[in-house]
PDB file of C-alpha atoms in Angstrom:
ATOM      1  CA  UNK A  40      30.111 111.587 -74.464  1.00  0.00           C
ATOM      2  CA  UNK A  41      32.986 111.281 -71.595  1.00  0.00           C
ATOM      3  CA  UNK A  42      33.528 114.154 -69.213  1.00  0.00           C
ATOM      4  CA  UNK A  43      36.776 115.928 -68.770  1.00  0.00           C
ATOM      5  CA  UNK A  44      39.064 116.010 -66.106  1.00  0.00           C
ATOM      6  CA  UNK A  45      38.345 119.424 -65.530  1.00  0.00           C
ATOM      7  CA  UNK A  46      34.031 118.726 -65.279  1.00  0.00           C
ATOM      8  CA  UNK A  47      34.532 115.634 -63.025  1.00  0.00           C
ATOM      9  CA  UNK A  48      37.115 117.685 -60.764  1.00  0.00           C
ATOM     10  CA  UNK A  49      34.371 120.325 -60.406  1.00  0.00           C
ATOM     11  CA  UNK A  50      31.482 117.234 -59.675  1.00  0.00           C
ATOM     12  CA  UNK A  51      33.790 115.747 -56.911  1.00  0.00           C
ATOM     13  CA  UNK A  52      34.872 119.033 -54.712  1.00  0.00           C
ATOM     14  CA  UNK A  53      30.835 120.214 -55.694  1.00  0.00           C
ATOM     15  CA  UNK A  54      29.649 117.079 -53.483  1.00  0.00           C
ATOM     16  CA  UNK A  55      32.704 117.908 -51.088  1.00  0.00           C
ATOM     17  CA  UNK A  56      31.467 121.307 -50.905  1.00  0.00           C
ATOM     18  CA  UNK A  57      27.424 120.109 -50.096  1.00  0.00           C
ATOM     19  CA  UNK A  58      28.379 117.784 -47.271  1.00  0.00           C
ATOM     20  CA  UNK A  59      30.987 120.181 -45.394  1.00  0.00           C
ATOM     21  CA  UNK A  60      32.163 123.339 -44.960  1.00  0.00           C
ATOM     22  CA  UNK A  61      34.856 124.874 -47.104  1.00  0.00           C
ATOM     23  CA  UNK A  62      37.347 128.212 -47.331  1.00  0.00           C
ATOM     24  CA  UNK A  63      38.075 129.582 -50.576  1.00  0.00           C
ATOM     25  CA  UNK A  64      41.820 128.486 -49.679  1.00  0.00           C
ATOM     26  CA  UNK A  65      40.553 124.747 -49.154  1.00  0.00           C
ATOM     27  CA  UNK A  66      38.398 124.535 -52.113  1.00  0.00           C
ATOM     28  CA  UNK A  67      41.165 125.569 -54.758  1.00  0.00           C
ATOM     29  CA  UNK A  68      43.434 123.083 -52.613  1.00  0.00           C
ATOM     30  CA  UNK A  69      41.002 120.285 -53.374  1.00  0.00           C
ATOM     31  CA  UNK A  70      40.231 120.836 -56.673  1.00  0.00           C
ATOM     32  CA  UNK A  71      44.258 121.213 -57.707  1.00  0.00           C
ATOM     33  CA  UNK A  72      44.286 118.009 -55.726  1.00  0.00           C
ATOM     34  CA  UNK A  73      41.742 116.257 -57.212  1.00  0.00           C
ATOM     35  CA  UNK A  74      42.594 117.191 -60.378  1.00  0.00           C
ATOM     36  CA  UNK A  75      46.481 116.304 -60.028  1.00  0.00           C
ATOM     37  CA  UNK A  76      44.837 112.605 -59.032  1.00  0.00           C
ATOM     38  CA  UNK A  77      42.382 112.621 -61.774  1.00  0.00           C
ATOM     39  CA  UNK A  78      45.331 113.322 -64.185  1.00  0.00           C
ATOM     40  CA  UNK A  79      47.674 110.619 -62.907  1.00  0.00           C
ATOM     41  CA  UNK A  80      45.180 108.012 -63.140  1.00  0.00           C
ATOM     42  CA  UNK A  81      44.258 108.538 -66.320  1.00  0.00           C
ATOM     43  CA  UNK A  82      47.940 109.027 -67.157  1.00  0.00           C
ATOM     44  CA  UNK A  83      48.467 105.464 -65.293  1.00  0.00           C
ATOM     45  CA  UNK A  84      45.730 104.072 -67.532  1.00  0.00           C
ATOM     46  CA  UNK A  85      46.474 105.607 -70.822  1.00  0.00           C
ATOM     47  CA  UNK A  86      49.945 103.580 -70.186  1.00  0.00           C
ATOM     48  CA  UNK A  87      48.444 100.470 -68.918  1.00  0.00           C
ATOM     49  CA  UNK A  88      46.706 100.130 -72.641  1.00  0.00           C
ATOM     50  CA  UNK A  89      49.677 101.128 -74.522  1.00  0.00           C
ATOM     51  CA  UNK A  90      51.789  97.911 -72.530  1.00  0.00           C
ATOM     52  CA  UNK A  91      48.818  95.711 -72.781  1.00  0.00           C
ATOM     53  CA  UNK A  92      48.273  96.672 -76.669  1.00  0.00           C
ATOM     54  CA  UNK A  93      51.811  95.999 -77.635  1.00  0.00           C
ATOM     55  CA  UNK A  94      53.448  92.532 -77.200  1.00  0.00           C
ATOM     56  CA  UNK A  95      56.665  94.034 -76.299  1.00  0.00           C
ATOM     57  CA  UNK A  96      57.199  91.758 -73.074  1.00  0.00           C
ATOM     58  CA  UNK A  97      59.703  93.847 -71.722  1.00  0.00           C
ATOM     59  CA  UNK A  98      61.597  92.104 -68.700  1.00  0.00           C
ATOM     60  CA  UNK A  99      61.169  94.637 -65.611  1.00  0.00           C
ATOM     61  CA  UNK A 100      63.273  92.880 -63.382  1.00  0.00           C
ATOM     62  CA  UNK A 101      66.815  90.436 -63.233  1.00  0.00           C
ATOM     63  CA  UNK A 102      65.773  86.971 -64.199  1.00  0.00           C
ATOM     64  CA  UNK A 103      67.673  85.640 -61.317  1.00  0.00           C
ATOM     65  CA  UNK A 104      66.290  87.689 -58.817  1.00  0.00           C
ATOM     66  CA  UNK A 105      62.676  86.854 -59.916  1.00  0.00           C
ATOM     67  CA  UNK A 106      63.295  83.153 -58.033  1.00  0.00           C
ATOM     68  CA  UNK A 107      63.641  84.376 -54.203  1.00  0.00           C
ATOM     69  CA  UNK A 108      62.980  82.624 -51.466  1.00  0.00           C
ATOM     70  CA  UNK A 109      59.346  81.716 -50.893  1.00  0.00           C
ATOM     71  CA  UNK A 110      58.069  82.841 -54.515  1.00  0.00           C
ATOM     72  CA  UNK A 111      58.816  83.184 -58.327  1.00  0.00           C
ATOM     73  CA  UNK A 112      57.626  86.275 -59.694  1.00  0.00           C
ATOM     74  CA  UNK A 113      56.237  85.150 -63.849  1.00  0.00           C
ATOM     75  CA  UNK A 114      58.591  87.640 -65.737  1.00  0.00           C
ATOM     76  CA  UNK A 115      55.625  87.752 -68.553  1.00  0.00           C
ATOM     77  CA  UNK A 116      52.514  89.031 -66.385  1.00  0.00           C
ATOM     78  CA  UNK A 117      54.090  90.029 -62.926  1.00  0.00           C
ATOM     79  CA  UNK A 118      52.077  87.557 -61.023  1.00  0.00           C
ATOM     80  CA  UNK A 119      53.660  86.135 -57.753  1.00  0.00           C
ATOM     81  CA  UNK A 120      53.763  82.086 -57.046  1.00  0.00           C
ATOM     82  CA  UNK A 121      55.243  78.538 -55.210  1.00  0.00           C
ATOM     83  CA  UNK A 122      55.836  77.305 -58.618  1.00  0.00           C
ATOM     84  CA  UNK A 123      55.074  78.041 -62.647  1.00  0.00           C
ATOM     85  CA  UNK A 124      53.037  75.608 -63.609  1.00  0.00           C
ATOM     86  CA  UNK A 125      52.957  74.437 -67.103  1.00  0.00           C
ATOM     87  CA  UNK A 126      49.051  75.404 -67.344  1.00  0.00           C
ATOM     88  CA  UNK A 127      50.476  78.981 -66.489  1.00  0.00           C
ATOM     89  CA  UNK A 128      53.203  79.008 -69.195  1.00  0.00           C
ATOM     90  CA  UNK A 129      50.798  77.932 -71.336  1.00  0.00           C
ATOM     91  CA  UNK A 130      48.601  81.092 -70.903  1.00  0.00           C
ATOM     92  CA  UNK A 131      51.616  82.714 -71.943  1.00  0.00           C
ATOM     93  CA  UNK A 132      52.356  80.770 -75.118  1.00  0.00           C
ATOM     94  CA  UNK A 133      55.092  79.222 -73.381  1.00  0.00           C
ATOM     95  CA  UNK A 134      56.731  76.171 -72.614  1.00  0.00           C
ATOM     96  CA  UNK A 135      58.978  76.047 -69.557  1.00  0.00           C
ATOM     97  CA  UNK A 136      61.960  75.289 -71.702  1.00  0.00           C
ATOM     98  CA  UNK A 137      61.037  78.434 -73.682  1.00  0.00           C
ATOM     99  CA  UNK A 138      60.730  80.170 -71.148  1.00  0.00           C
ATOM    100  CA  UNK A 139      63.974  79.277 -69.586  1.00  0.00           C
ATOM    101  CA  UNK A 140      65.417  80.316 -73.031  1.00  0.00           C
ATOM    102  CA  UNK A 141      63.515  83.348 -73.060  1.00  0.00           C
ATOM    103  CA  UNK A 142      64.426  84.990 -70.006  1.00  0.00           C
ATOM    104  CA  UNK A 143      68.207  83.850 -69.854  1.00  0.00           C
ATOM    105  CA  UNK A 144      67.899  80.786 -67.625  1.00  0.00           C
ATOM    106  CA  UNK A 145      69.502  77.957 -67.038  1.00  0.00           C
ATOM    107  CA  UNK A 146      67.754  74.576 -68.532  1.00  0.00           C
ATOM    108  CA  UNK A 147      68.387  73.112 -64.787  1.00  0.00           C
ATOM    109  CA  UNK A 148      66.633  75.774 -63.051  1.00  0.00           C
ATOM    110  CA  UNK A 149      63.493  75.078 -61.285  1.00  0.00           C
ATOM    111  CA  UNK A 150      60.748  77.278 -61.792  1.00  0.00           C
ATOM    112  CA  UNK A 151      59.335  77.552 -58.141  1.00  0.00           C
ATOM    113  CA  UNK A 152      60.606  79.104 -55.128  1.00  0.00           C
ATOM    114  CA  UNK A 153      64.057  78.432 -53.725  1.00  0.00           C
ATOM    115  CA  UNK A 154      62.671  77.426 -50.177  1.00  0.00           C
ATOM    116  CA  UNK A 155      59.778  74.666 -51.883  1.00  0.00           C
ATOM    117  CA  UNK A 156      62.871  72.967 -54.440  1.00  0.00           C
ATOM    118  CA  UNK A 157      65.069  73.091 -51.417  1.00  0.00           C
ATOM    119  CA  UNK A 158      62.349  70.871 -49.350  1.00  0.00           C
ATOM    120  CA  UNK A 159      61.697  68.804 -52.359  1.00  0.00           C
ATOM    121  CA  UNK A 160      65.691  68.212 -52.569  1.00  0.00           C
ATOM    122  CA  UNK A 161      65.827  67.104 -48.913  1.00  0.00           C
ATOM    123  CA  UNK A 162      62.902  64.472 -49.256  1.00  0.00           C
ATOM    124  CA  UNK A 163      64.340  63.267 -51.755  1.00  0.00           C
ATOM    125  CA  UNK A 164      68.035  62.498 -50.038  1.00  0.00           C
ATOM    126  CA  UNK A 165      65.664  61.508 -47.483  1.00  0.00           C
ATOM    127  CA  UNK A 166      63.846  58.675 -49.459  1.00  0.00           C
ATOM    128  CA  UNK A 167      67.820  57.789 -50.905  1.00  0.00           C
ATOM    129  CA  UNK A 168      67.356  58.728 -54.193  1.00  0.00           C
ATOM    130  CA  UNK A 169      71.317  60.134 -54.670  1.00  0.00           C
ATOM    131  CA  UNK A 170      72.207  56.857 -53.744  1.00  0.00           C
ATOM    132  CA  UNK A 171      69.408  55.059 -55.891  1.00  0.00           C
ATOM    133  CA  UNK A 172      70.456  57.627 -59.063  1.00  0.00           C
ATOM    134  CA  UNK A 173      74.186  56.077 -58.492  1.00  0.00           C
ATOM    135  CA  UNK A 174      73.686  53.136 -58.616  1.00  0.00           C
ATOM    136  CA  UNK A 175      71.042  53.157 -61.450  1.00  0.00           C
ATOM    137  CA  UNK A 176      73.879  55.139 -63.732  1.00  0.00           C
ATOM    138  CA  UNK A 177      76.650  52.459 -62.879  1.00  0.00           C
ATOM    139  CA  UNK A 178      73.986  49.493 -63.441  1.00  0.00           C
ATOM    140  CA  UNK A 179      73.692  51.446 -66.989  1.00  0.00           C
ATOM    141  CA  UNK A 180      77.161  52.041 -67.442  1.00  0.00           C
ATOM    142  CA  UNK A 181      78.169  48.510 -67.340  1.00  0.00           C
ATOM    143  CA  UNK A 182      75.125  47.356 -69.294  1.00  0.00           C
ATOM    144  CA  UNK A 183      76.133  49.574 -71.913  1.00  0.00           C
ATOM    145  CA  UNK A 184      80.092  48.552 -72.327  1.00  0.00           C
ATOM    146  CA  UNK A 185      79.208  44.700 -71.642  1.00  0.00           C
ATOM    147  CA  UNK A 186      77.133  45.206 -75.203  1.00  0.00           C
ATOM    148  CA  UNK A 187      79.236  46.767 -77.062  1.00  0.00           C
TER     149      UNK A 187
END
């Protein structure tokens, strides 16, 4: 059978009492204390199974502002990462497109931190791949309207 708040409050400030010395004043300050703590705890449990019981996946914060500078907050579990991998998403029952969908964002939006697309952006003009994408559409282009 569990204890109650009120028989573990009187445990902890009994082993307080055993290992120092304590007024009358200090002891009903620690075990108000101690209870108060006891209380919120459980309180912050007893909430943590209700979340965790229900599927309701409410967003806590703006979509937008989960992608910052050097990490993407997962707006399913809270977790804090470079990138969302696919294997994540997946632990969610997601897709990235889904998710993207789910959450309000754009289907162009990387999922990984601002500062690790913005390097991956500049190796890329680096290596010429604007210029390389260019002329790869025109190639097409003209391919296209020369067959029809």
């Amino acid at each position: 059978m569990s204890k109650t708040l009120v028989q573990m409050t009187a445990e902890i400030i009994q082993s307080q009492i055993t290992s120092k010395q304590m007024s009358t004043e200090e002891i009903k300050a620690a075990l108000n204390e101690t209870f108060q703590a006891l209380k919120s705890l459980q309180d912050a449990e007893a909430g943590g199974m209700l979340e965790t019981e229900t599927e309701a996946t409410a967003t806590v914060m703006d979509p937008k502002k989960s992608i910052q500078k050097n990490k993407i907050i997962c707006l399913e579990c809270g977790q804090e990462f470079k990138m969302l991998s696919p294997k994540h998403l997946k632990s969610h029952g997601l897709t990235s497109r889904e998710y993207r969908k789910k959450h309000g964002l754009s289907a162009r939006q990387p999922l990984c931190a601002k500062a690790l697309s913005e390097r991956r952006s500049q190796s890329g003009k680096e290596r010429g791949l604007p210029d390389n994408l260019r002329k790869a559409i025109v190639a097409r282009t003209k391919k296209k309207a020369t067959s029809e």
